[in-house]
Amino acid sequence: MAKNNITLETTVEELVEKYPKAVGFLARHDVRCIRCGEPLWCTLGELFREDRVENPQLLIVELNKFLRKEKQT
Amino acid sequence: MKALLEKLQIKEVNFGACAGMDAWQEDSEGRELISYNPTDGKPIAKVIQATEKTYEKVVSQAAEAFKTWRMLPAPKRGLVVRDLGQALRDYKEPLGELVTLEMGKIKAEGVGEVQEMIDICDFAVGLSRQLYGLTMHSERPQHTMYEQWHPLGIVGVITAFNFPVAVWSWNAAIAAVCGDVTVWKPSSDTPLTAISVQNIANRVMADHGLKGIFNLLVGFGSVVGEKMINDKRIPLISFTGSTKMGERVAEAVARRFGKTILELGGNNAVIVAEDADLDMAIRTILFGAVGTAGQRCTSTRRVIMHKSIAADLTERLVRAYQQVPIGNPLEEGILMGPLVNVAAVEDMFAALEKVKEQGGKVIYGGKPLPEKGKQFVEPTIVKMPSQTEIVHQETFAPVLYLIEYDNLDEAIELHNEVPQGLSSAIFTTNLLTAEKFLSHEGSDCGIANVNIGTSGAEIGGAFGGEKETGGGRESGSDAWKGYMRRQTNTINWSKELPLAQGIKFAD
């Protein structure tokens, strides 16, 4: 199984810097990583809690899948 | 580009922590940050970000510098700020160009931003002789009562990419004449403009035999920003950014009883009344919505237009949008450059998907412009059936929502319905309509204008907004009071000890 690069402990700033496409993916899941053009300072875990994501772990898995697919294209 | 960077003393690799000339803090353990040109996606230069060690050095040196800086009379502090303004005049063109190169606003706006720095320095020099306190008549005989304003200490200035130099100067110039020192954390998207400004400030400080008055810490918010907002040595944090981040900053600073100046999100509207001069309104809306590619806090995001002029205004707006030259923001004649980064493009198109889900109709734009570059987009006009959830959010991109109204009360209600309260405008030739909009039953924003747009504020007024915009005020008017502490003094020059309220105690 492919290793998950992104975890709940990953900071939003790091995610936005390395994987800007993740911003669109997460926004479509009602999670906004950037506001006023600037990334939030928290971890993804914190952000998911604040944005009331029902299954944070599942969203992380989906995010990693999305990013792997993006890398391939 | 090389000549420009050399002129501004930007190297291929730069250190991001500084407390003055020869006080760049070198720590090779710092994480590397690459600054990219949003126009072509190519790297401009690298910055070694601040570490815990360099943070500590810079903040300690700033705390030391404050002890001597506060003892210098305010008009003398004003002379240092005067020289800073003079130095910025010398670097106006190259610094403005670097702003454009690093964050993508057109050159006229980049140079205009440096002019704003010069203007606030001039303002601050005059202010250095006007830090007035009131005197009051004491109720007790032979007593004098007055208030004085004292410096606070270190002011933490956290700025965003969209005004990478002007917002620093609003804070730093005012704080300096107030006797404070500043520690600046710029946006990670614009570290090079910050380093250039620090180089200019270093020379001015050195000319006066000073260091530690203007300090810099380039680093992630989750590293440097978090340290700043939780640092008890920093009594005031001036934060420019989103409402969401503002909540985090306000909570952390309040927990340690520090002060904040918050300049947070906006969702600014222009009301166009039935009697408005549409030529003026259209030019203003275009500048407000498309300028800086819709990435200003004061960008026009909503047009609330009277039904009787809606069709005409919409058609003319679309025609105006069709004529916007988009491209390299350094080129003459271009009016709209790229968005700041790929993430901003992603955020814009995710918002447009929501717009469509919520009944909005894109009537102009709405697409990326990959032939121009990864970060170029079409400025977009959306007709909304009502102010749905997405309209209540601030999307930091050139997306303009059009909404219709029947009467002024309805327009004001729509206007004030959003949670943000930064800037607002009305276009009307009717005095009664204008006055109502500016009254307490009108706009609920910190800035309310008549027959001019939502953006392009002058430095002489206090800048900031209400509600989720945070309530802070920066720049002109009496915003300086936020950078000082008020002390009430009572002096008894009698031989008696009368108590206030006529209280008798152990007489």
Coordinates of C-alpha atoms in Angstrom, one line a residue:
Chain A
M1 CA 0.0 0.0 0.0
A2 CA 1.3 3.5 -0.8
K3 CA 2.4 5.5 2.1
N4 CA 0.4 8.6 3.1
N5 CA 2.5 11.7 2.7
I6 CA 0.0 13.9 4.2
T7 CA -1.3 13.3 7.8
L8 CA -3.5 15.0 10.3
E9 CA -0.3 16.5 11.8
T10 CA 0.8 18.1 8.5
T11 CA 0.6 21.9 8.8
V12 CA -1.7 23.7 6.4
E13 CA 1.2 26.0 5.4
E14 CA 3.3 23.0 4.4
L15 CA 0.5 21.5 2.5
V16 CA -0.2 24.7 0.6
E17 CA 3.5 25.2 -0.2
K18 CA 4.1 21.7 -1.4
Y19 CA 0.7 20.7 -2.8
P20 CA -1.3 23.8 -3.8
K21 CA -3.8 21.6 -5.7
A22 CA -4.9 20.2 -2.4
V23 CA -6.5 23.6 -1.7
G24 CA -9.1 23.0 -4.4
F25 CA -9.7 19.4 -3.4
L26 CA -10.3 20.3 0.2
A27 CA -12.4 23.3 -0.6
R28 CA -14.7 21.0 -2.5
H29 CA -15.1 19.1 0.8
D30 CA -15.9 22.4 2.6
V31 CA -12.5 22.7 4.1
R32 CA -10.8 26.0 3.3
C33 CA -7.0 26.0 3.7
I34 CA -6.5 29.6 2.6
R35 CA -8.3 32.7 3.6
C36 CA -7.5 36.2 2.3
G37 CA -4.9 34.4 0.2
E38 CA -2.9 33.2 3.2
P39 CA -2.7 29.7 4.6
L40 CA -4.0 29.0 8.1
W41 CA -1.4 28.4 10.7
C42 CA -2.9 25.2 12.1
T43 CA -2.5 21.5 11.3
L44 CA -4.9 19.7 9.1
G45 CA -6.2 17.8 12.1
E46 CA -7.1 21.1 13.8
L47 CA -8.6 22.5 10.6
F48 CA -10.8 19.4 10.1
R49 CA -12.0 19.7 13.6
E50 CA -12.9 23.4 13.2
D51 CA -14.6 22.7 9.9
R52 CA -16.5 19.8 11.4
V53 CA -15.2 17.1 9.1
E54 CA -17.1 13.9 10.0
N55 CA -14.4 11.4 9.2
P56 CA -11.0 13.2 9.2
Q57 CA -9.0 10.0 8.6
L58 CA -11.0 9.1 5.5
L59 CA -10.5 12.6 4.1
I60 CA -6.8 12.3 4.6
V61 CA -6.8 9.1 2.7
E62 CA -8.8 10.6 -0.1
L63 CA -6.5 13.6 -0.2
N64 CA -3.4 11.4 -0.5
K65 CA -5.1 9.5 -3.3
F66 CA -5.9 12.7 -5.1
L67 CA -2.4 14.0 -4.7
R68 CA -0.9 10.8 -6.0
K69 CA -3.2 10.9 -9.0
E70 CA -2.3 14.6 -9.6
K71 CA 1.4 13.7 -9.5
Q72 CA 0.9 11.0 -12.1
T73 CA -0.9 13.4 -14.5
Chain B
M1 CA 15.8 41.2 -12.8
K2 CA 19.4 40.7 -11.6
A3 CA 20.1 44.5 -11.6
L4 CA 16.9 45.1 -9.7
L5 CA 17.7 42.6 -7.0
E6 CA 21.3 43.9 -6.7
K7 CA 20.0 47.5 -6.3
L8 CA 17.8 46.2 -3.4
Q9 CA 20.6 44.1 -1.9
I10 CA 18.8 40.8 -2.5
K11 CA 21.1 37.9 -2.9
E12 CA 20.6 34.5 -4.3
V13 CA 20.2 33.2 -0.7
N14 CA 19.2 35.6 2.0
F15 CA 18.8 35.3 5.8
G16 CA 15.4 36.1 7.1
A17 CA 16.0 37.4 10.6
C18 CA 17.4 40.8 11.3
A19 CA 17.7 43.4 14.0
G20 CA 19.6 46.1 12.1
M21 CA 22.7 46.8 10.0
D22 CA 25.2 43.9 10.5
A23 CA 22.6 42.2 12.6
W24 CA 21.3 39.6 10.1
Q25 CA 21.0 36.5 12.1
E26 CA 22.6 33.6 10.3
D27 CA 21.4 30.1 11.2
S28 CA 21.9 27.5 8.6
E29 CA 19.4 25.3 10.4
G30 CA 16.6 27.5 9.1
R31 CA 14.2 26.1 6.5
E32 CA 14.7 27.3 3.0
L33 CA 11.8 29.4 1.5
I34 CA 11.8 30.0 -2.2
S35 CA 10.1 33.1 -3.5
Y36 CA 8.5 32.6 -6.9
N37 CA 7.5 35.1 -9.6
P38 CA 3.7 34.6 -9.9
T39 CA 3.9 35.7 -13.6
D40 CA 6.1 32.9 -14.9
G41 CA 6.4 30.6 -11.8
K42 CA 10.1 30.9 -11.8
P43 CA 12.1 31.3 -8.6
I44 CA 13.4 34.8 -7.8
A45 CA 15.6 34.1 -4.7
K46 CA 15.8 32.0 -1.6
V47 CA 15.4 32.9 2.1
I48 CA 16.6 31.0 5.1
Q49 CA 13.8 31.4 7.5
A50 CA 14.0 32.3 11.2
T51 CA 14.6 29.5 13.7
E52 CA 13.8 29.4 17.4
K53 CA 17.4 30.6 18.0
T54 CA 17.3 33.6 15.6
Y55 CA 13.8 34.5 16.8
E56 CA 15.1 34.7 20.4
K57 CA 18.0 36.9 19.3
V58 CA 15.9 39.3 17.3
V59 CA 13.2 39.7 20.0
S60 CA 15.8 40.1 22.7
Q61 CA 17.6 42.8 20.7
A62 CA 14.3 44.5 20.0
A63 CA 13.5 44.5 23.8
E64 CA 16.9 46.0 24.5
A65 CA 16.6 48.6 21.8
F66 CA 13.2 49.7 23.2
K67 CA 14.8 50.8 26.4
T68 CA 16.9 53.5 24.7
W69 CA 14.4 54.3 21.9
R70 CA 11.6 55.2 24.4
M71 CA 13.9 57.7 26.0
L72 CA 14.5 59.7 22.8
P73 CA 12.0 62.6 22.6
A74 CA 9.2 61.8 20.1
P75 CA 10.2 64.7 17.7
K76 CA 13.7 63.2 17.6
R77 CA 12.2 59.8 16.8
G78 CA 10.3 61.6 14.1
L79 CA 13.6 62.6 12.5
V80 CA 14.5 58.9 12.1
V81 CA 11.1 58.3 10.4
R82 CA 11.7 61.4 8.2
D83 CA 14.9 59.8 7.0
L84 CA 13.1 56.5 6.4
G85 CA 10.6 58.3 4.2
Q86 CA 13.5 60.0 2.4
A87 CA 15.2 56.7 1.8
L88 CA 12.0 55.2 0.5
R89 CA 11.7 58.1 -2.0
D90 CA 15.2 57.1 -3.3
Y91 CA 14.0 53.5 -3.7
K92 CA 10.5 54.1 -4.8
E93 CA 10.8 52.7 -8.4
P94 CA 12.9 49.6 -7.7
L95 CA 11.0 48.7 -4.5
G96 CA 7.7 49.1 -6.3
E97 CA 9.0 46.9 -9.1
L98 CA 10.0 44.2 -6.7
V99 CA 6.4 44.3 -5.2
T100 CA 5.1 43.7 -8.7
L101 CA 7.7 41.0 -9.4
E102 CA 7.0 39.1 -6.2
M103 CA 3.2 39.3 -5.8
G104 CA 1.9 40.2 -9.2
K105 CA 0.1 43.5 -8.8
I106 CA 0.6 45.9 -11.7
K107 CA 3.6 48.2 -11.5
A108 CA 1.6 51.4 -11.1
E109 CA 0.0 49.8 -8.0
G110 CA 3.4 48.5 -6.8
V111 CA 5.0 51.9 -7.0
G112 CA 1.8 53.4 -5.5
E113 CA 2.2 51.2 -2.5
V114 CA 5.7 52.6 -1.9
Q115 CA 4.2 56.1 -2.2
E116 CA 1.9 55.1 0.5
M117 CA 4.9 54.2 2.7
I118 CA 6.4 57.6 2.0
D119 CA 3.0 59.3 2.8
I120 CA 2.7 57.5 6.2
C121 CA 6.3 58.4 7.1
D122 CA 5.5 62.1 6.4
F123 CA 2.3 61.8 8.4
A124 CA 4.2 60.2 11.3
V125 CA 6.9 62.9 11.3
G126 CA 4.1 65.5 12.0
L127 CA 2.5 63.2 14.5
S128 CA 5.7 63.0 16.4
R129 CA 5.0 66.5 17.7
Q130 CA 1.3 65.8 18.3
L131 CA 1.0 62.9 20.6
Y132 CA -1.4 64.8 22.7
G133 CA -3.1 63.8 26.0
L134 CA -6.1 65.6 27.5
T135 CA -6.2 67.6 30.6
M136 CA -9.2 67.4 32.9
H137 CA -10.5 69.7 35.7
S138 CA -10.1 67.9 39.0
E139 CA -13.1 67.8 41.4
R140 CA -10.6 68.3 44.2
P141 CA -9.2 71.7 45.1
Q142 CA -5.6 72.4 44.1
H143 CA -5.3 69.2 42.1
T144 CA -4.3 68.8 38.5
M145 CA -5.4 65.9 36.3
Y146 CA -4.2 64.9 32.9
E147 CA -3.4 62.0 30.8
Q148 CA -0.2 61.0 29.0
W149 CA 0.5 58.5 26.3
H150 CA 3.5 56.2 26.8
P151 CA 5.1 53.7 24.4
L152 CA 4.1 50.1 24.7
G153 CA 7.3 48.2 23.8
I154 CA 7.6 45.7 21.0
V155 CA 4.9 45.8 18.4
G156 CA 4.5 42.5 16.5
V157 CA 3.5 43.3 12.9
I158 CA 2.1 40.4 10.9
T159 CA 1.3 41.3 7.3
A160 CA -0.2 39.6 4.2
F161 CA 1.0 39.2 0.7
N162 CA -1.4 41.7 -0.9
F163 CA 0.1 44.9 0.5
P164 CA 3.6 43.5 1.3
V165 CA 5.2 46.8 2.2
A166 CA 2.5 49.4 2.8
V167 CA 0.9 47.7 5.8
W168 CA 4.3 47.3 7.5
S169 CA 4.9 51.1 7.1
W170 CA 1.4 52.0 8.5
N171 CA 2.4 50.2 11.6
A172 CA 6.2 50.7 11.8
A173 CA 6.2 54.4 11.1
I174 CA 3.5 55.2 13.6
A175 CA 4.9 52.8 16.2
A176 CA 8.3 54.3 15.8
V177 CA 7.3 57.9 16.6
C178 CA 5.2 56.5 19.5
G179 CA 8.4 55.1 20.9
D180 CA 7.8 51.5 20.1
V181 CA 10.0 49.1 18.2
T182 CA 8.6 46.6 15.7
V183 CA 9.2 43.0 14.8
W184 CA 7.8 42.2 11.4
K185 CA 6.6 38.8 10.2
P186 CA 5.8 39.2 6.5
S187 CA 3.8 36.8 4.3
S188 CA 5.7 33.7 3.1
D189 CA 4.7 34.8 -0.4
T190 CA 6.6 38.1 -0.2
P191 CA 9.8 37.6 1.8
L192 CA 12.0 39.5 -0.6
T193 CA 10.2 42.8 -0.5
A194 CA 10.4 42.6 3.3
I195 CA 14.2 42.0 3.2
S196 CA 14.5 45.0 0.8
V197 CA 12.6 47.2 3.2
Q198 CA 14.7 45.9 6.1
N199 CA 17.9 46.8 4.1
I200 CA 16.6 50.3 3.7
A201 CA 15.5 50.6 7.3
N202 CA 18.9 49.2 8.4
R203 CA 20.8 52.0 6.6
V204 CA 18.5 54.7 8.2
M205 CA 19.0 53.1 11.7
A206 CA 22.8 52.9 11.2
D207 CA 22.9 56.6 10.1
H208 CA 21.4 57.5 13.5
G209 CA 23.6 55.0 15.4
L210 CA 20.6 52.8 16.1
K211 CA 19.6 49.2 15.7
G212 CA 16.7 47.0 16.8
I213 CA 14.0 49.7 16.1
F214 CA 12.8 47.9 12.9
N215 CA 13.3 44.1 13.0
L216 CA 12.4 41.3 10.7
L217 CA 11.5 37.6 11.1
V218 CA 10.7 35.7 7.9
G219 CA 9.1 32.4 8.8
F220 CA 5.9 30.3 8.7
G221 CA 3.0 31.5 10.8
S222 CA 2.8 28.1 12.5
V223 CA 6.4 28.7 13.7
V224 CA 7.3 32.4 13.9
G225 CA 3.7 33.7 14.0
E226 CA 2.7 31.4 16.8
K227 CA 5.8 32.4 18.8
M228 CA 5.0 36.0 18.4
I229 CA 1.3 35.9 19.4
N230 CA 2.2 33.9 22.5
D231 CA 5.3 36.0 23.5
K232 CA 4.6 38.1 26.6
R233 CA 7.4 40.5 25.6
I234 CA 5.3 41.6 22.7
P235 CA 2.4 43.7 24.2
L236 CA 0.8 44.5 20.9
I237 CA 0.2 42.4 17.8
S238 CA -1.0 44.1 14.7
F239 CA -2.4 41.4 12.5
T240 CA -3.5 41.7 8.9
G241 CA -5.1 38.6 7.4
S242 CA -8.2 36.5 7.5
T243 CA -11.0 36.5 10.0
K244 CA -10.3 32.8 10.8
M245 CA -6.7 33.6 11.6
G246 CA -7.7 36.7 13.5
E247 CA -9.7 34.6 15.9
R248 CA -6.6 32.5 16.6
V249 CA -4.5 35.6 17.1
A250 CA -7.0 37.4 19.2
E251 CA -7.5 34.4 21.5
A252 CA -3.8 33.8 22.0
V253 CA -3.0 37.5 22.7
A254 CA -6.0 38.0 24.9
R255 CA -5.0 35.0 27.0
R256 CA -1.9 36.8 28.0
F257 CA -3.7 40.2 28.3
G258 CA -1.9 41.6 25.3
K259 CA -3.4 44.1 22.8
T260 CA -4.3 43.5 19.2
I261 CA -5.0 45.6 16.2
L262 CA -6.9 43.3 13.8
E263 CA -7.4 44.1 10.1
L264 CA -9.3 41.1 8.9
G265 CA -11.5 40.0 6.0
G266 CA -13.8 42.3 4.0
N267 CA -16.8 41.7 1.7
N268 CA -17.1 45.1 0.3
A269 CA -20.1 46.3 -1.6
V270 CA -20.9 49.3 -3.9
I271 CA -24.6 50.3 -3.9
V272 CA -25.5 51.8 -7.2
A273 CA -28.7 53.9 -6.8
E274 CA -31.2 54.7 -9.6
D275 CA -29.8 58.3 -9.8
A276 CA -26.1 57.3 -9.9
D277 CA -23.6 58.6 -12.5
L278 CA -23.1 55.2 -14.1
D279 CA -19.9 56.2 -15.9
M280 CA -18.3 57.0 -12.6
A281 CA -19.7 53.9 -11.0
I282 CA -18.4 51.6 -13.7
R283 CA -14.9 52.9 -13.6
T284 CA -14.8 52.7 -9.9
I285 CA -16.2 49.1 -9.8
L286 CA -13.7 48.0 -12.3
F287 CA -10.8 49.4 -10.3
G288 CA -12.2 48.0 -7.1
A289 CA -13.0 44.5 -8.4
V290 CA -10.2 43.9 -10.9
G291 CA -7.3 45.9 -9.4
T292 CA -4.7 43.8 -7.6
A293 CA -6.6 40.9 -9.3
G294 CA -9.3 41.2 -6.7
Q295 CA -6.8 40.5 -3.9
R296 CA -7.2 43.6 -1.8
C297 CA -8.9 43.5 1.6
T298 CA -11.0 46.4 0.2
S299 CA -11.7 44.8 -3.2
T300 CA -15.2 45.4 -4.4
R301 CA -16.9 42.0 -4.1
R302 CA -20.5 42.9 -4.4
V303 CA -22.5 45.4 -6.5
I304 CA -26.0 46.0 -5.1
M305 CA -27.8 47.8 -8.0
H306 CA -31.2 49.3 -8.3
K307 CA -33.5 47.2 -10.6
S308 CA -34.1 50.2 -12.9
I309 CA -30.5 50.5 -13.9
A310 CA -29.4 46.8 -13.5
A311 CA -29.6 45.8 -17.1
D312 CA -27.7 48.8 -18.4
L313 CA -25.1 48.6 -15.6
T314 CA -24.5 44.9 -16.2
E315 CA -24.1 45.3 -19.9
R316 CA -21.6 48.2 -19.5
L317 CA -19.7 46.4 -16.8
V318 CA -19.3 43.3 -19.1
R319 CA -18.1 45.6 -21.9
A320 CA -15.6 47.2 -19.5
Y321 CA -14.4 43.7 -18.3
Q322 CA -13.8 42.6 -21.9
Q323 CA -11.4 45.4 -22.4
V324 CA -9.2 44.7 -19.4
P325 CA -5.6 43.9 -20.6
I326 CA -4.3 40.9 -18.6
G327 CA -0.7 39.9 -18.6
N328 CA 2.8 40.6 -17.2
P329 CA 2.1 43.2 -14.5
L330 CA 5.5 44.8 -15.2
E331 CA 4.4 45.7 -18.7
E332 CA 2.9 49.1 -19.5
G333 CA -0.8 49.1 -20.1
I334 CA -1.6 45.9 -18.3
L335 CA -4.4 46.3 -15.8
M336 CA -4.5 42.8 -14.2
G337 CA -1.7 40.4 -13.4
P338 CA -1.7 36.9 -12.0
L339 CA -3.0 35.6 -8.7
V340 CA -0.4 35.3 -6.0
N341 CA 0.0 31.5 -6.2
V342 CA -1.6 28.3 -7.6
A343 CA -3.5 27.8 -4.3
A344 CA -5.3 31.1 -4.8
V345 CA -6.3 29.9 -8.3
E346 CA -7.6 26.6 -6.8
D347 CA -9.5 28.5 -4.2
M348 CA -11.2 30.8 -6.8
F349 CA -12.4 27.9 -9.0
A350 CA -13.7 25.9 -6.0
A351 CA -15.7 29.0 -5.0
L352 CA -17.1 29.3 -8.5
E353 CA -18.3 25.8 -8.4
K354 CA -20.2 26.7 -5.2
V355 CA -21.5 29.8 -6.9
K356 CA -23.1 27.6 -9.6
E357 CA -24.5 25.2 -7.1
Q358 CA -26.1 28.1 -5.3
G359 CA -27.9 29.4 -8.4
G360 CA -25.3 32.0 -9.5
K361 CA -24.8 32.6 -13.2
V362 CA -21.4 33.5 -14.5
I363 CA -22.0 36.3 -17.0
Y364 CA -18.4 37.1 -17.7
G365 CA -15.1 35.2 -17.2
G366 CA -14.9 32.3 -14.9
K367 CA -12.0 30.5 -16.6
P368 CA -8.3 30.1 -16.1
L369 CA -6.0 31.6 -18.7
P370 CA -3.3 28.9 -19.0
E371 CA -1.9 30.5 -22.2
K372 CA -0.8 33.4 -20.1
G373 CA 0.5 31.4 -17.2
K374 CA -0.6 29.0 -14.5
Q375 CA -1.8 31.8 -12.2
F376 CA -3.7 33.9 -14.6
V377 CA -7.5 33.9 -14.5
E378 CA -10.3 35.8 -16.2
P379 CA -11.9 38.5 -14.0
T380 CA -15.4 37.2 -13.3
I381 CA -18.9 38.7 -13.0
V382 CA -21.6 36.6 -11.4
K383 CA -25.3 37.4 -11.3
M384 CA -26.7 36.1 -8.0
P385 CA -30.4 35.5 -7.4
S386 CA -29.8 36.4 -3.7
Q387 CA -26.9 36.6 -1.2
T388 CA -26.3 32.9 -0.7
E389 CA -23.7 31.4 1.6
I390 CA -20.9 31.8 -0.9
V391 CA -21.6 35.5 -1.2
H392 CA -21.2 35.8 2.6
Q393 CA -17.7 34.4 2.3
E394 CA -14.7 36.4 1.2
T395 CA -13.2 34.8 -1.9
F396 CA -9.8 36.4 -2.4
A397 CA -10.0 36.6 -6.2
P398 CA -11.5 38.8 -9.0
V399 CA -15.1 37.5 -8.6
L400 CA -17.8 40.2 -8.5
Y401 CA -21.3 39.4 -7.4
L402 CA -24.2 41.4 -8.9
I403 CA -27.4 41.6 -6.8
E404 CA -30.5 43.7 -7.5
Y405 CA -32.7 45.8 -5.1
D406 CA -36.0 47.7 -5.1
N407 CA -35.6 50.4 -2.5
L408 CA -32.8 51.9 -0.4
D409 CA -33.8 50.1 2.9
E410 CA -33.5 46.8 1.1
A411 CA -30.2 47.8 -0.4
I412 CA -28.8 48.7 3.0
E413 CA -30.1 45.5 4.5
L414 CA -28.4 43.4 1.8
H415 CA -25.3 45.5 2.3
N416 CA -25.1 44.9 6.0
E417 CA -26.2 41.3 5.9
V418 CA -22.6 39.9 5.5
P419 CA -20.5 39.2 8.6
Q420 CA -17.6 41.4 7.5
G421 CA -17.6 45.2 7.8
L422 CA -14.5 46.8 6.2
S423 CA -15.3 49.1 3.3
S424 CA -18.5 50.3 1.5
A425 CA -19.6 52.8 -1.1
I426 CA -22.7 54.2 -2.6
F427 CA -23.1 55.9 -6.0
T428 CA -25.9 58.5 -5.9
T429 CA -26.6 62.1 -6.8
N430 CA -29.3 62.4 -4.1
L431 CA -28.0 64.0 -0.9
L432 CA -30.7 62.3 1.2
T433 CA -29.7 58.9 -0.1
A434 CA -26.0 59.6 0.5
E435 CA -26.6 60.9 4.0
K436 CA -28.8 57.9 4.9
F437 CA -26.0 55.5 3.8
L438 CA -23.5 57.3 5.9
S439 CA -25.8 57.5 9.0
H440 CA -26.1 55.1 11.9
E441 CA -28.9 53.3 10.0
G442 CA -26.7 53.0 6.9
S443 CA -23.5 51.2 6.2
D444 CA -22.1 49.2 9.2
C445 CA -18.5 49.3 7.9
G446 CA -15.5 51.1 9.2
I447 CA -15.1 52.9 5.8
A448 CA -18.2 54.3 4.0
N449 CA -17.8 56.4 0.8
V450 CA -20.0 58.3 -1.5
N451 CA -19.3 58.4 -5.2
I452 CA -15.9 56.8 -4.8
G453 CA -15.2 53.1 -4.5
T454 CA -14.4 50.7 -1.7
S455 CA -10.6 50.6 -2.2
G456 CA -7.8 53.1 -2.6
A457 CA -7.9 54.6 0.9
E458 CA -5.7 57.6 1.8
I459 CA -3.3 57.2 4.7
G460 CA -4.7 60.2 6.6
G461 CA -7.8 58.4 7.7
A462 CA -8.0 55.5 10.2
F463 CA -8.1 52.3 8.2
G464 CA -10.1 49.3 9.5
G465 CA -13.5 47.8 9.9
E466 CA -16.2 46.4 12.1
K467 CA -17.8 43.0 12.9
E468 CA -15.6 40.1 11.6
T469 CA -13.2 42.6 10.1
G470 CA -11.9 42.9 13.7
G471 CA -12.4 46.5 14.8
G472 CA -8.8 47.5 14.6
R473 CA -7.6 50.9 13.1
E474 CA -4.3 51.5 11.5
S475 CA -2.6 54.4 9.6
G476 CA -4.0 57.9 10.1
S477 CA -6.4 60.0 12.3
D478 CA -5.9 58.9 15.9
A479 CA -5.0 55.3 15.2
W480 CA -1.6 56.1 16.9
K481 CA -3.4 55.6 20.2
G482 CA -3.5 51.9 19.6
Y483 CA 0.3 51.9 19.8
M484 CA 0.6 53.6 23.2
R485 CA -0.7 53.1 26.7
R486 CA -2.7 55.8 28.3
Q487 CA -1.8 56.9 31.8
T488 CA -4.0 59.1 33.9
N489 CA -2.1 61.4 36.3
T490 CA -3.4 63.3 39.3
I491 CA -1.1 65.8 41.1
N492 CA -2.0 67.2 44.5
W493 CA -0.4 70.6 44.9
S494 CA -2.3 71.4 48.2
K495 CA -1.4 70.6 51.8
E496 CA -4.6 68.6 52.2
L497 CA -5.6 65.1 51.2
P498 CA -9.2 65.4 50.0
L499 CA -10.7 62.2 48.6
A500 CA -12.8 62.0 45.4
Q501 CA -16.6 61.7 45.7
G502 CA -16.3 63.7 49.0
I503 CA -15.4 60.5 51.0
K504 CA -14.2 61.1 54.6
F505 CA -11.8 58.5 55.8
A506 CA -9.8 58.7 59.1
D507 CA -10.1 62.5 59.1

